[in-house]
Amino acid sequence: MAHAISVERTTANKAKPDASTLVFGKHFTDHMFIMEYDAGKGWHDPRIVPYQPIPLDPAAKVFHYGQTVFEGMKAYKTPGGPVLLFRPFKNLQRLNRSNARLSIPPIDEDLAMDALKQLLKVDEDWIPTTEGTSLYIRPFVISTQPTLGVNPSESYYFMIILSPVGSYYAEGINPVTIYVEPDYVRAVTGGVGNAKTGGNYAAGLRAQEEASGKGYSQVLWLDGVHRKYIEEVGSMNVFFKIAGKVVTPALNGSILDGVTRDSVIQLLKHWDIDVEERTISIDELVEAYRKGTLEEAFGTGTAAVISPIGELNWQGDKLTLNDGRTGPLSSRVYDFMTGLQRGAVEDPFGWVTKLE
Amino acid sequence: MAHAISVERTTANKAKPDASTLVFGKHFTDHMFIMEYDAGKGWHDPRIVPYQPIPLDPAAKVFHYGQTVFEGMKAYKTPGGPVLLFRPFKNLQRLNRSNARLSIPPIDEDLAMDALKQLLKVDEDWIPTTEGTSLYIRPFVISTQPTLGVNPSESYYFMIILSPVGSYYAEGINPVTIYVEPDYVRAVTGGVGNAKTGGNYAAGLRAQEEASGKGYSQVLWLDGVHRKYIEEVGSMNVFFKIAGKVVTPALNGSILDGVTRDSVIQLLKHWDIDVEERTISIDELVEAYRKGTLEEAFGTGTAAVISPIGELNWQGDKLTLNDGRTGPLSSRVYDFMTGLQRGAVEDPFGWVTKLE
């Protein structure tokens, strides 16, 4: 290993929140990982330090030109059990694909993995162990050069922060209602929709607010060219079960290549359930609904794992799926995936990594 | 005025850079303006303080979800003359349009104007006075809430920083070469292309790098739907002179509503030169070039004011404009606009604001 990661432990441990009160991304652990990049020097000074504010020049490019990327994953632990990670290298590989798209220098994936493992060891007692809880892991890169020219930064921070999170479904898995967005567009082919970068999320806020004002949880995004092909739901990938087959939008450059998406596709194949990655239009969905063959729909992402969809609102027409209840396939996928991730289900794929 | 702006002066003035060595956005003045927003409290504590790093929690939303907006304008001064601003309210109004698109609470434009004027008074001796130089003004908003949920932040900073900048054209106004981008897309209708937000600039970095590798200064952006209608050049609006008439892409939701763009349109009308805001395709440009009627092209923006285009590369075909030299209309517009901005040319529009 080229880099030794130094560790500075906090002298003031924070009080840990009660596992029953955990919400998503609000509490953070005692430590964080940080590494710096400077042009001509490369990535340097990887270190674990107490969780603390980072002082940045007001001209730092991250504040002006959005040159950022991030990742999201989770660590799981049962009482007395080992710390489990789910396909962590998939996320670190995607981090580097996002970096390439955003003109950010690549990060050594082995070093990042080593940093993550060491950070998890230092903050291991922050990993909640009750069912449904986990430790959310947020690696991210920000551009720090304090100059206002519009060009790639010559300096960056790569950081990892950790947040104990509660069950996404406090009262059991429940379907959400979705507004099919006719006006706003999240991303377009040729843009940065397949990179995990801040701008994609900023672009979705207004539509999400307006959908929320209409009583819907999230929006279903249509493509920016034809305004009819389905892309994502909120900040998740999306799956539909139509006449016994499962369909999910193909990766077209404007859709995020989700790790949960990929895992669900492999799982369905493992179960001998037909799954197609292809373009799927809102018209096809509506037609299947009218014929009674639109059986289930669900989103996939790291935070919720599986988020069943109970209703789609398309231009005022309400399509109720599976009577607004969680469908049997959604439940089966959710139970398997979450069981696998916390080590309660045998792993036929080699996806679960035990922390030594 | 609802808010009193407090002023804390620095005790350690920085050395000012020599006016002949100034580059864009590298040096910053002694002070900055900052104001905070918190949900339930509104914008509060407007203050001028010494220019200094801002400490932010690593979970601050700006680092993850790109919820930012910014503006750019300039202050001009001649030796012994007053400080001049160019249509500053246009920029502050656009800031609030950007805020609305990004789900950021609006800012009192009068307060922002007052803050800017006070900050300019405090740092007045930082405004360079040699011809071609100016003080670049960067107002911006960043989201600061330290939580990882994907939703609008409940807290923000609004800041103004100032940077003395040199002449954009150190050796006189010179045409640039432009690569017409066939693959990457900057923004699409329904997205955030007409808001001045970081994500639009991050999305352009990779294309700019690749064009630069091919020997071109900037890219010409085509629309994301048809991939043939012209949108912007680099981070500027763009104008073409075809058979005596001037054409600029109409505001379609994915193009920035530039203050220099609007000013140039009004100026051309004032000069009785035909100017059309409409869709214009790359095919129309190529056809005009072949007929010999594509006379000039230039970009418009706050930084360069006018940036003449000497060559367009479209799929390997090189279109040389006005023999690669700055055209007469480009020169005339540049001379008038920069003369107006520094107070050397009479202002028939009421655009120039004198700082009392």
XYZ file of C-alpha atoms in Angstrom:
712
model
C 0.000 0.000 0.000
C 1.405 3.342 -1.080
C -0.291 5.361 1.622
C -0.374 4.900 5.384
C -3.589 6.175 6.891
C -2.994 8.093 10.112
C -5.563 8.051 12.887
C -6.250 10.885 15.318
C -8.882 9.840 17.828
C -11.364 12.255 19.345
C -10.969 13.194 23.002
C -14.671 14.006 23.273
C -16.941 11.160 22.173
C -20.431 12.311 21.271
C -23.508 10.795 22.909
C -25.024 8.174 20.604
C -28.644 8.674 19.587
C -31.161 6.056 20.709
C -31.661 3.494 17.901
C -35.431 3.989 18.057
C -35.124 7.712 17.239
C -32.787 7.429 14.261
C -33.739 9.196 11.041
C -31.855 9.275 7.737
C -28.602 11.242 7.598
C -29.039 13.443 10.679
C -26.549 12.034 13.207
C -22.870 11.526 12.446
C -20.215 9.445 14.156
C -17.133 10.583 16.106
C -14.673 10.381 13.211
C -14.315 10.993 9.492
C -11.803 10.182 6.760
C -10.220 12.930 4.696
C -7.591 12.944 1.942
C -6.447 15.901 -0.160
C -5.526 16.304 -3.810
C -3.288 18.962 -5.277
C -2.241 19.215 -8.919
C 1.326 17.965 -9.317
C 1.181 16.157 -5.973
C -1.761 13.805 -6.414
C -3.889 12.485 -3.582
C -2.066 12.830 -0.273
C -2.338 12.794 3.515
C -5.068 10.179 3.989
C -6.185 10.415 7.597
C -8.920 9.596 10.055
C -9.653 12.570 12.301
C -12.420 13.640 14.694
C -15.620 14.609 12.832
C -15.329 18.368 12.451
C -16.308 21.349 10.298
C -14.125 21.929 7.242
C -13.035 25.521 6.617
C -13.095 26.470 2.922
C -12.233 29.665 1.107
C -15.467 31.397 -0.049
C -14.115 31.143 -3.616
C -13.745 27.321 -3.415
C -15.082 25.939 -6.685
C -17.549 23.609 -4.931
C -19.585 26.657 -3.872
C -19.837 28.011 -7.419
C -19.538 25.360 -10.102
C -20.899 22.187 -8.518
C -17.857 20.021 -9.215
C -18.707 17.261 -6.735
C -19.415 13.529 -6.692
C -20.634 11.216 -3.961
C -21.557 7.652 -3.101
C -23.893 5.964 -0.668
C -23.628 2.559 0.939
C -24.410 0.860 4.251
C -22.709 -1.219 6.931
C -24.798 -3.719 8.926
C -24.205 -5.408 12.249
C -26.145 -7.785 14.446
C -25.558 -7.918 18.226
C -22.184 -9.635 18.684
C -21.904 -10.274 14.940
C -19.377 -9.039 12.404
C -19.655 -5.784 10.439
C -21.073 -6.484 6.971
C -20.710 -4.411 3.809
C -22.750 -4.887 0.631
C -20.779 -4.857 -2.668
C -18.613 -1.920 -1.523
C -16.278 -2.090 -4.541
C -19.235 -1.518 -6.900
C -19.752 1.846 -5.218
C -16.066 2.776 -5.293
C -15.880 1.852 -8.984
C -18.905 4.010 -9.691
C -17.302 6.840 -7.688
C -14.445 6.771 -10.185
C -16.825 6.697 -13.159
C -18.526 9.777 -11.682
C -15.095 11.355 -11.124
C -14.194 10.815 -14.797
C -17.443 12.461 -15.955
C -16.862 15.450 -13.666
C -13.159 15.876 -14.585
C -12.072 14.883 -11.069
C -8.865 12.816 -10.725
C -9.467 9.116 -9.933
C -9.109 7.707 -6.436
C -7.224 4.491 -5.639
C -10.125 2.117 -4.933
C -8.023 -0.119 -2.687
C -6.936 2.855 -0.621
C -10.551 4.070 -0.364
C -11.648 0.554 0.704
C -8.879 0.435 3.284
C -9.853 3.897 4.556
C -13.480 2.832 4.865
C -12.600 -0.343 6.747
C -10.311 1.490 9.163
C -12.918 4.205 9.747
C -15.564 1.544 10.435
C -13.224 -0.089 12.956
C -12.646 3.224 14.762
C -16.393 3.986 14.888
C -17.629 0.375 15.080
C -19.636 1.003 18.253
C -21.705 3.545 16.282
C -23.190 0.823 14.066
C -26.724 0.201 15.332
C -27.693 -3.454 15.668
C -31.471 -3.518 15.940
C -33.309 -4.887 12.905
C -33.816 -2.352 10.146
C -31.030 -0.060 11.332
C -27.636 0.345 9.691
C -24.698 2.713 9.348
C -25.040 4.836 6.216
C -21.676 5.537 4.557
C -21.214 8.705 2.515
C -17.957 8.984 0.528
C -17.743 12.276 -1.414
C -15.377 14.519 -3.339
C -15.509 18.312 -3.381
C -13.473 20.792 -5.431
C -11.591 23.223 -3.208
C -9.460 25.465 -5.441
C -10.284 29.092 -4.496
C -10.465 30.601 -8.001
C -13.496 31.600 -10.074
C -12.397 30.459 -13.541
C -14.814 27.884 -14.964
C -12.465 24.919 -15.293
C -11.676 21.750 -13.362
C -10.323 22.395 -9.892
C -6.650 21.817 -9.159
C -7.403 20.721 -5.589
C -9.984 18.436 -3.954
C -11.006 16.761 -0.713
C -12.140 13.144 -0.650
C -14.012 12.436 2.544
C -16.018 9.640 4.142
C -18.600 10.377 6.814
C -20.822 7.880 8.643
C -24.387 8.212 9.861
C -26.353 5.688 11.942
C -29.768 5.393 10.308
C -33.046 3.870 11.397
C -35.370 1.604 9.536
C -36.604 3.332 6.404
C -40.022 1.880 7.183
C -40.698 2.554 10.848
C -44.040 0.751 10.666
C -43.215 -1.907 8.097
C -42.691 -1.565 4.355
C -45.389 0.718 2.910
C -46.166 1.775 -0.649
C -45.671 5.392 -1.691
C -47.694 7.522 -4.108
C -45.878 8.890 -7.142
C -46.570 11.884 -9.386
C -45.495 11.270 -12.991
C -43.652 14.520 -13.809
C -44.819 16.071 -17.105
C -42.736 19.308 -17.074
C -39.498 19.113 -15.141
C -36.630 16.960 -16.398
C -33.957 15.413 -14.177
C -31.271 14.664 -16.774
C -30.793 14.027 -20.481
C -28.562 11.777 -22.567
C -25.269 13.624 -23.091
C -25.564 15.231 -19.647
C -24.457 13.971 -16.236
C -27.501 11.851 -15.294
C -25.451 8.663 -14.943
C -22.917 10.319 -12.612
C -23.633 10.627 -8.898
C -23.101 14.393 -8.746
C -24.883 17.117 -6.807
C -26.373 18.897 -9.823
C -28.684 15.959 -10.611
C -30.167 16.166 -7.125
C -30.444 19.982 -7.120
C -32.294 19.717 -10.441
C -34.943 17.499 -8.831
C -35.790 19.571 -5.747
C -38.419 21.851 -7.255
C -40.389 19.022 -8.882
C -40.263 17.066 -5.632
C -41.580 20.084 -3.687
C -44.440 20.591 -6.136
C -45.364 16.884 -6.096
C -45.294 16.982 -2.318
C -47.679 19.965 -2.429
C -50.070 17.776 -4.429
C -49.856 15.028 -1.801
C -47.343 12.756 -3.567
C -44.145 11.327 -2.065
C -41.931 11.505 -5.124
C -41.932 12.048 -8.861
C -41.480 9.557 -11.676
C -39.006 11.089 -14.140
C -39.576 10.823 -17.870
C -36.787 11.233 -20.422
C -35.875 14.766 -21.512
C -36.025 14.117 -25.263
C -39.336 12.355 -25.964
C -40.911 13.059 -22.559
C -42.422 9.609 -22.456
C -39.803 7.014 -21.542
C -39.433 6.232 -17.858
C -36.085 6.978 -16.235
C -36.045 7.001 -12.425
C -38.371 7.494 -9.456
C -37.260 10.265 -7.055
C -33.594 9.418 -6.608
C -34.100 5.676 -7.137
C -34.133 3.249 -10.061
C -37.540 1.807 -10.860
C -38.979 -1.644 -11.679
C -42.402 -2.694 -13.005
C -44.016 -6.130 -13.012
C -46.188 -6.461 -16.112
C -47.973 -9.704 -16.966
C -45.546 -11.721 -14.864
C -42.400 -10.173 -16.343
C -40.236 -7.536 -14.666
C -39.135 -4.510 -16.681
C -36.660 -1.780 -15.709
C -35.408 1.110 -17.874
C -32.168 0.260 -19.689
C -29.040 2.250 -18.800
C -29.049 4.971 -21.456
C -26.555 7.475 -20.099
C -29.056 9.583 -18.208
C -30.006 6.939 -15.614
C -27.896 6.078 -12.570
C -26.325 2.612 -12.710
C -27.652 1.673 -9.267
C -25.973 -1.038 -7.192
C -29.346 -2.094 -5.773
C -30.758 -2.034 -9.338
C -28.025 -4.385 -10.542
C -28.462 -6.632 -7.508
C -32.249 -6.901 -7.975
C -31.800 -7.804 -11.653
C -29.367 -10.579 -10.721
C -31.629 -11.753 -7.901
C -34.677 -11.980 -10.190
C -32.651 -13.999 -12.715
C -31.461 -16.232 -9.870
C -35.120 -16.812 -9.042
C -35.897 -17.586 -12.720
C -38.124 -14.544 -13.009
C -38.009 -12.874 -16.434
C -36.444 -9.421 -16.215
C -35.913 -7.041 -19.124
C -33.739 -3.944 -19.293
C -35.284 -1.845 -22.037
C -37.008 1.437 -22.791
C -40.491 1.566 -21.320
C -42.923 4.384 -21.977
C -45.581 5.836 -19.712
C -48.076 4.904 -22.447
C -47.105 1.235 -22.138
C -47.624 1.442 -18.367
C -51.041 3.042 -18.757
C -52.050 0.437 -21.342
C -50.892 -2.423 -19.089
C -52.828 -0.835 -16.234
C -55.996 -0.709 -18.348
C -55.565 -4.327 -19.360
C -55.012 -5.273 -15.721
C -51.472 -6.546 -16.291
C -49.557 -3.825 -14.388
C -49.095 -5.921 -11.280
C -46.460 -4.166 -9.199
C -43.951 -1.319 -9.227
C -41.090 -0.485 -6.885
C -38.075 1.790 -6.589
C -34.610 0.545 -5.651
C -31.848 2.466 -3.872
C -29.382 2.205 -1.009
C -31.459 4.187 1.477
C -34.829 2.408 1.144
C -33.521 -0.786 -0.544
C -37.010 -1.416 -2.009
C -39.773 1.199 -2.088
C -43.087 -0.187 -3.375
C -45.281 2.145 -5.408
C -48.984 2.159 -4.516
C -50.218 4.798 -6.950
C -49.058 6.620 -10.062
C -50.671 9.932 -11.045
C -50.270 10.582 -14.770
C -51.883 13.811 -15.917
C -54.663 13.470 -13.368
C -55.355 9.776 -13.967
C -54.679 7.718 -10.860
C -53.254 4.254 -11.452
C -53.613 2.212 -8.247
C -51.215 -0.737 -8.108
C -51.987 -3.960 -6.242
C -54.825 -2.150 -4.417
C -52.273 0.273 -2.967
C -50.650 -2.517 -0.949
C -47.111 -3.891 -1.146
C -47.086 -6.599 -3.810
C -45.795 -10.125 -3.240
C -42.723 -9.681 -5.468
C -41.802 -6.356 -3.838
C -42.040 -8.026 -0.417
C -40.039 -11.033 -1.516
C -37.238 -8.888 -2.983
C -37.215 -6.595 0.062
C -37.069 -9.461 2.547
C -34.298 -11.228 0.647
C -32.187 -8.118 0.043
C -32.411 -6.788 3.602
C -31.915 -10.301 5.007
C -28.827 -10.745 2.844
C -27.428 -7.349 3.822
C -27.713 -8.006 7.557
C -26.423 -11.571 7.227
C -29.687 -13.364 8.059
C -30.022 -14.939 4.599
C -27.393 -17.074 2.877
C -25.523 -15.136 0.156
C -25.433 -17.068 -3.138
C -23.753 -14.138 -4.962
C -20.692 -13.327 -2.872
C -21.966 -9.781 -2.371
C -21.602 -9.527 1.393
C -18.142 -8.526 2.675
C -17.264 -9.283 6.285
C -15.058 -6.721 7.982
C -12.076 -8.563 9.541
C -34.731 49.123 5.770
C -35.524 46.085 7.858
C -31.917 45.059 8.369
C -28.926 47.009 9.559
C -25.706 45.746 8.030
C -22.891 45.585 10.563
C -19.283 46.130 9.502
C -16.237 44.507 11.064
C -13.077 45.820 9.424
C -9.967 43.730 9.000
C -6.938 44.520 11.119
C -4.601 43.016 8.514
C -5.065 44.483 5.040
C -3.728 42.224 2.306
C -1.176 43.459 -0.234
C -2.962 44.403 -3.466
C -1.825 42.659 -6.624
C -0.266 44.783 -9.367
C -2.944 45.720 -11.931
C -0.782 44.391 -14.755
C -0.660 40.880 -13.259
C -4.377 40.466 -12.598
C -6.103 37.356 -13.893
C -9.747 36.360 -13.578
C -11.040 35.406 -10.124
C -7.743 34.666 -8.388
C -7.296 37.566 -5.954
C -9.931 38.608 -3.432
C -10.404 41.798 -1.466
C -10.111 42.381 2.294
C -13.791 41.966 3.124
C -16.888 39.975 2.238
C -20.609 40.147 2.905
C -22.442 37.279 4.563
C -26.042 36.778 5.669
C -27.627 33.610 7.043
C -30.997 31.946 6.564
C -32.688 29.576 8.941
C -36.160 28.093 8.519
C -38.628 29.896 10.767
C -36.257 32.842 11.186
C -35.702 34.002 7.608
C -32.586 35.795 6.389
C -30.730 37.321 9.316
C -27.484 38.869 10.543
C -26.341 40.657 7.379
C -22.734 41.707 7.961
C -19.517 42.767 6.312
C -16.559 40.932 7.817
C -12.917 40.307 6.919
C -12.557 37.887 3.969
C -12.088 34.522 5.643
C -12.622 30.774 5.266
C -16.109 29.533 6.122
C -16.293 26.400 8.290
C -19.058 24.015 7.204
C -20.183 20.665 8.554
C -19.049 17.873 6.172
C -22.738 16.925 5.805
C -23.709 20.443 4.588
C -26.055 19.946 1.651
C -23.941 22.106 -0.683
C -21.265 19.375 -0.672
C -23.711 16.639 -1.674
C -26.741 17.894 -3.574
C -25.531 21.006 -5.413
C -28.199 23.349 -4.097
C -26.412 26.596 -4.993
C -26.947 29.690 -7.133
C -24.652 32.549 -8.042
C -24.353 35.796 -9.965
C -21.561 37.705 -11.651
C -21.244 41.439 -12.260
C -18.547 44.089 -12.325
C -17.725 47.465 -10.768
C -15.644 49.948 -12.782
C -13.634 52.960 -11.728
C -11.429 55.462 -13.476
C -8.675 57.331 -11.595
C -10.443 59.866 -9.383
C -13.811 58.913 -10.871
C -16.874 57.394 -9.222
C -17.544 53.656 -8.838
C -19.839 52.459 -11.623
C -22.111 49.425 -11.670
C -23.803 47.993 -14.773
C -27.497 47.078 -14.410
C -26.953 45.534 -10.953
C -30.681 45.010 -10.268
C -30.947 42.780 -13.369
C -28.462 40.417 -11.743
C -30.186 40.495 -8.352
C -33.545 39.792 -10.001
C -32.024 36.853 -11.860
C -30.510 35.628 -8.580
C -34.046 35.356 -7.220
C -35.284 33.577 -10.352
C -32.439 31.097 -9.886
C -33.343 30.805 -6.195
C -36.944 29.956 -7.090
C -35.840 27.224 -9.524
C -33.509 25.719 -6.906
C -36.050 25.884 -4.038
C -33.963 28.501 -2.204
C -35.848 31.252 -0.296
C -35.793 34.657 -2.035
C -33.443 37.452 -0.994
C -34.569 41.056 -0.487
C -33.088 42.706 -3.587
C -32.876 46.121 -1.940
C -30.993 44.663 0.991
C -28.641 42.819 -1.378
C -28.066 46.046 -3.344
C -27.389 47.925 -0.130
C -24.989 45.204 1.028
C -23.143 45.348 -2.285
C -22.824 49.139 -2.176
C -21.555 49.115 1.417
C -19.078 46.351 0.637
C -17.810 48.289 -2.392
C -17.334 51.376 -0.193
C -15.341 49.377 2.368
C -13.116 47.829 -0.328
C -13.213 50.749 -2.792
C -9.422 51.029 -2.958
C -9.353 47.468 -4.341
C -11.091 48.535 -7.562
C -8.385 48.732 -10.229
C -8.543 51.825 -12.452
C -6.404 51.052 -15.498
C -8.326 50.512 -18.728
C -9.681 47.001 -19.142
C -9.557 46.202 -15.434
C -12.527 46.022 -13.098
C -13.724 44.545 -9.835
C -15.606 41.303 -10.420
C -18.521 40.821 -8.006
C -19.651 37.320 -7.057
C -22.884 37.048 -5.051
C -23.775 33.428 -4.236
C -26.001 31.251 -2.094
C -25.035 27.877 -0.624
C -27.141 25.365 1.298
C -25.669 24.648 4.708
C -28.031 22.277 6.555
C -25.939 19.301 7.766
C -28.348 16.473 6.900
C -28.256 13.972 4.025
C -31.942 13.789 3.106
C -32.525 14.837 -0.507
C -34.741 17.869 0.064
C -34.344 21.652 0.117
C -32.014 22.881 2.829
C -33.448 24.606 5.901
C -30.406 26.880 6.192
C -28.289 28.919 3.749
C -25.507 31.477 3.455
C -25.800 34.374 1.028
C -22.379 35.876 0.417
C -20.742 38.486 -1.790
C -17.041 38.313 -2.562
C -15.024 40.704 -4.739
C -12.099 40.032 -7.063
C -10.018 42.632 -8.928
C -9.665 41.342 -12.499
C -7.488 42.308 -15.413
C -8.397 42.928 -18.992
C -9.905 39.784 -20.459
C -7.865 40.514 -23.589
C -4.328 41.291 -22.424
C -3.211 41.953 -26.006
C -6.428 43.395 -27.430
C -9.665 41.652 -28.310
C -8.927 38.398 -30.116
C -11.182 35.782 -31.692
C -11.393 32.312 -30.168
C -11.836 28.941 -31.869
C -14.907 26.920 -30.969
C -15.654 23.199 -31.151
C -19.316 22.479 -31.923
C -20.123 19.764 -29.374
C -21.851 16.734 -30.916
C -22.086 14.447 -27.847
C -22.208 16.238 -24.529
C -25.240 18.307 -23.562
C -25.171 21.258 -21.158
C -28.874 21.488 -20.268
C -32.327 20.610 -21.565
C -35.746 22.252 -21.485
C -37.406 21.248 -18.200
C -34.024 21.224 -16.450
C -32.109 24.039 -14.747
C -30.273 25.531 -17.778
C -31.840 28.968 -17.306
C -30.817 29.137 -13.636
C -27.317 30.245 -12.655
C -26.526 27.159 -10.586
C -23.343 25.158 -10.164
C -24.607 21.964 -11.782
C -24.811 23.610 -15.223
C -21.134 24.522 -15.020
C -20.041 21.137 -13.636
C -21.889 19.504 -16.549
C -19.759 21.447 -19.036
C -16.272 20.739 -17.672
C -15.604 17.440 -19.443
C -16.631 18.732 -22.889
C -14.503 21.841 -22.360
C -11.491 19.702 -21.418
C -11.915 17.504 -24.488
C -12.332 20.515 -26.799
C -9.232 22.039 -25.249
C -7.346 18.804 -25.988
C -8.314 19.253 -29.644
C -6.968 22.819 -29.601
C -10.255 24.681 -29.167
C -11.013 27.357 -26.565
C -14.625 26.481 -25.858
C -17.562 24.419 -27.062
C -20.715 25.527 -28.817
C -23.628 23.783 -27.102
C -26.470 22.301 -29.117
C -29.895 21.581 -27.633
C -30.399 18.272 -25.823
C -33.552 17.219 -27.650
C -32.873 17.632 -31.391
C -29.100 18.027 -31.086
C -29.098 20.717 -33.720
C -30.331 24.039 -32.319
C -27.673 26.351 -30.926
C -27.871 27.224 -27.233
C -24.755 28.811 -25.732
C -20.999 29.048 -26.284
C -18.883 27.939 -23.288
C -20.627 29.777 -20.452
C -21.735 32.694 -22.651
C -24.733 33.557 -24.822
C -23.997 33.623 -28.531
C -24.794 35.931 -31.478
C -24.385 35.416 -35.240
C -24.418 38.022 -38.008
C -25.944 36.463 -41.121
C -26.530 38.503 -44.285
C -26.558 41.751 -42.339
C -29.000 40.575 -39.670
C -28.065 39.514 -36.147
C -29.534 36.282 -34.730
C -29.325 34.943 -31.190
C -31.023 31.828 -29.773
C -34.374 32.622 -28.168
C -34.755 32.029 -24.424
C -36.273 28.558 -24.330
C -35.818 27.567 -20.703
C -32.442 25.876 -21.129
C -30.483 29.053 -22.032
C -29.276 31.598 -19.481
C -31.067 34.962 -19.697
C -27.789 36.892 -19.863
C -27.621 40.547 -18.814
C -24.983 41.228 -21.492
C -27.174 39.323 -23.996
C -30.153 41.545 -23.200
C -27.992 44.670 -23.342
C -26.505 43.757 -26.730
C -29.988 43.111 -28.164
C -31.150 46.530 -26.965
C -27.973 48.177 -28.247
C -28.350 46.647 -31.715
C -31.953 47.842 -31.878
C -30.775 51.294 -30.746
C -28.377 51.232 -33.693
C -31.196 50.164 -36.061
C -29.532 46.838 -36.716
C -31.997 43.973 -37.240
C -31.759 41.452 -34.404
C -33.822 38.291 -34.103
C -34.302 36.060 -31.080
C -35.251 32.684 -32.528
C -34.172 29.078 -32.853
C -31.141 28.716 -35.088
C -29.737 25.371 -36.149
C -26.157 24.374 -36.850
C -27.368 23.413 -40.352
C -28.507 26.985 -40.963
C -25.098 28.255 -39.848
C -23.266 25.848 -42.153
C -25.528 26.790 -45.054
C -24.973 30.511 -44.440
C -21.239 29.855 -44.272
C -21.324 28.039 -47.620
C -23.299 30.895 -49.171
C -20.808 33.381 -47.740
C -23.392 35.151 -45.571
C -22.144 34.052 -42.127
C -20.339 37.291 -41.433
C -19.533 37.296 -37.714
C -20.143 35.432 -34.470
C -19.478 36.400 -30.870
C -20.211 35.303 -27.338
C -21.527 37.642 -24.644
C -21.006 37.438 -20.898
C -19.979 39.473 -17.884
C -16.372 38.265 -17.788
C -15.365 38.837 -21.434
C -18.221 41.231 -22.340
C -17.792 40.295 -26.041
C -15.791 37.285 -27.240
C -15.491 37.116 -31.036
C -15.456 33.673 -32.644
C -12.834 33.119 -35.338
C -13.550 29.481 -36.184
C -16.256 26.877 -35.654
C -15.421 23.183 -35.966
C -18.510 21.133 -36.798
C -17.832 17.425 -37.220
C -14.390 18.121 -38.665
C -15.463 20.922 -41.016
C -13.768 24.180 -40.109
C -15.830 27.324 -40.630
C -13.523 30.350 -40.541
C -15.368 33.574 -39.747
C -14.237 36.982 -41.024
C -10.825 35.454 -41.909
C -10.338 34.600 -38.235
C -10.207 38.283 -37.290
C -12.519 40.281 -35.045
C -15.388 41.520 -37.184
C -16.470 45.160 -37.378
C -19.760 44.617 -35.549
C -18.066 42.627 -32.761
C -15.554 45.471 -32.345
C -18.227 48.127 -32.382
C -20.327 46.349 -29.749
C -17.266 45.619 -27.597
C -16.023 49.211 -27.720
C -19.446 50.651 -26.919
C -20.248 48.205 -24.102
C -16.879 48.492 -22.364
C -16.855 52.276 -22.882
C -20.329 52.514 -21.366
C -19.388 50.320 -18.433
C -16.332 52.379 -17.490
C -18.143 55.692 -18.040
C -16.250 56.758 -21.184
C -19.319 56.594 -23.439
C -22.607 58.399 -22.827
C -25.330 56.042 -21.536
C -28.557 56.359 -23.545
C -30.172 53.467 -21.637
C -29.838 54.408 -17.970
C -27.887 51.201 -17.346
C -24.921 52.650 -15.484
C -25.395 53.181 -11.746
C -23.062 55.564 -9.949
C -22.161 54.590 -6.412
C -22.880 57.584 -4.144
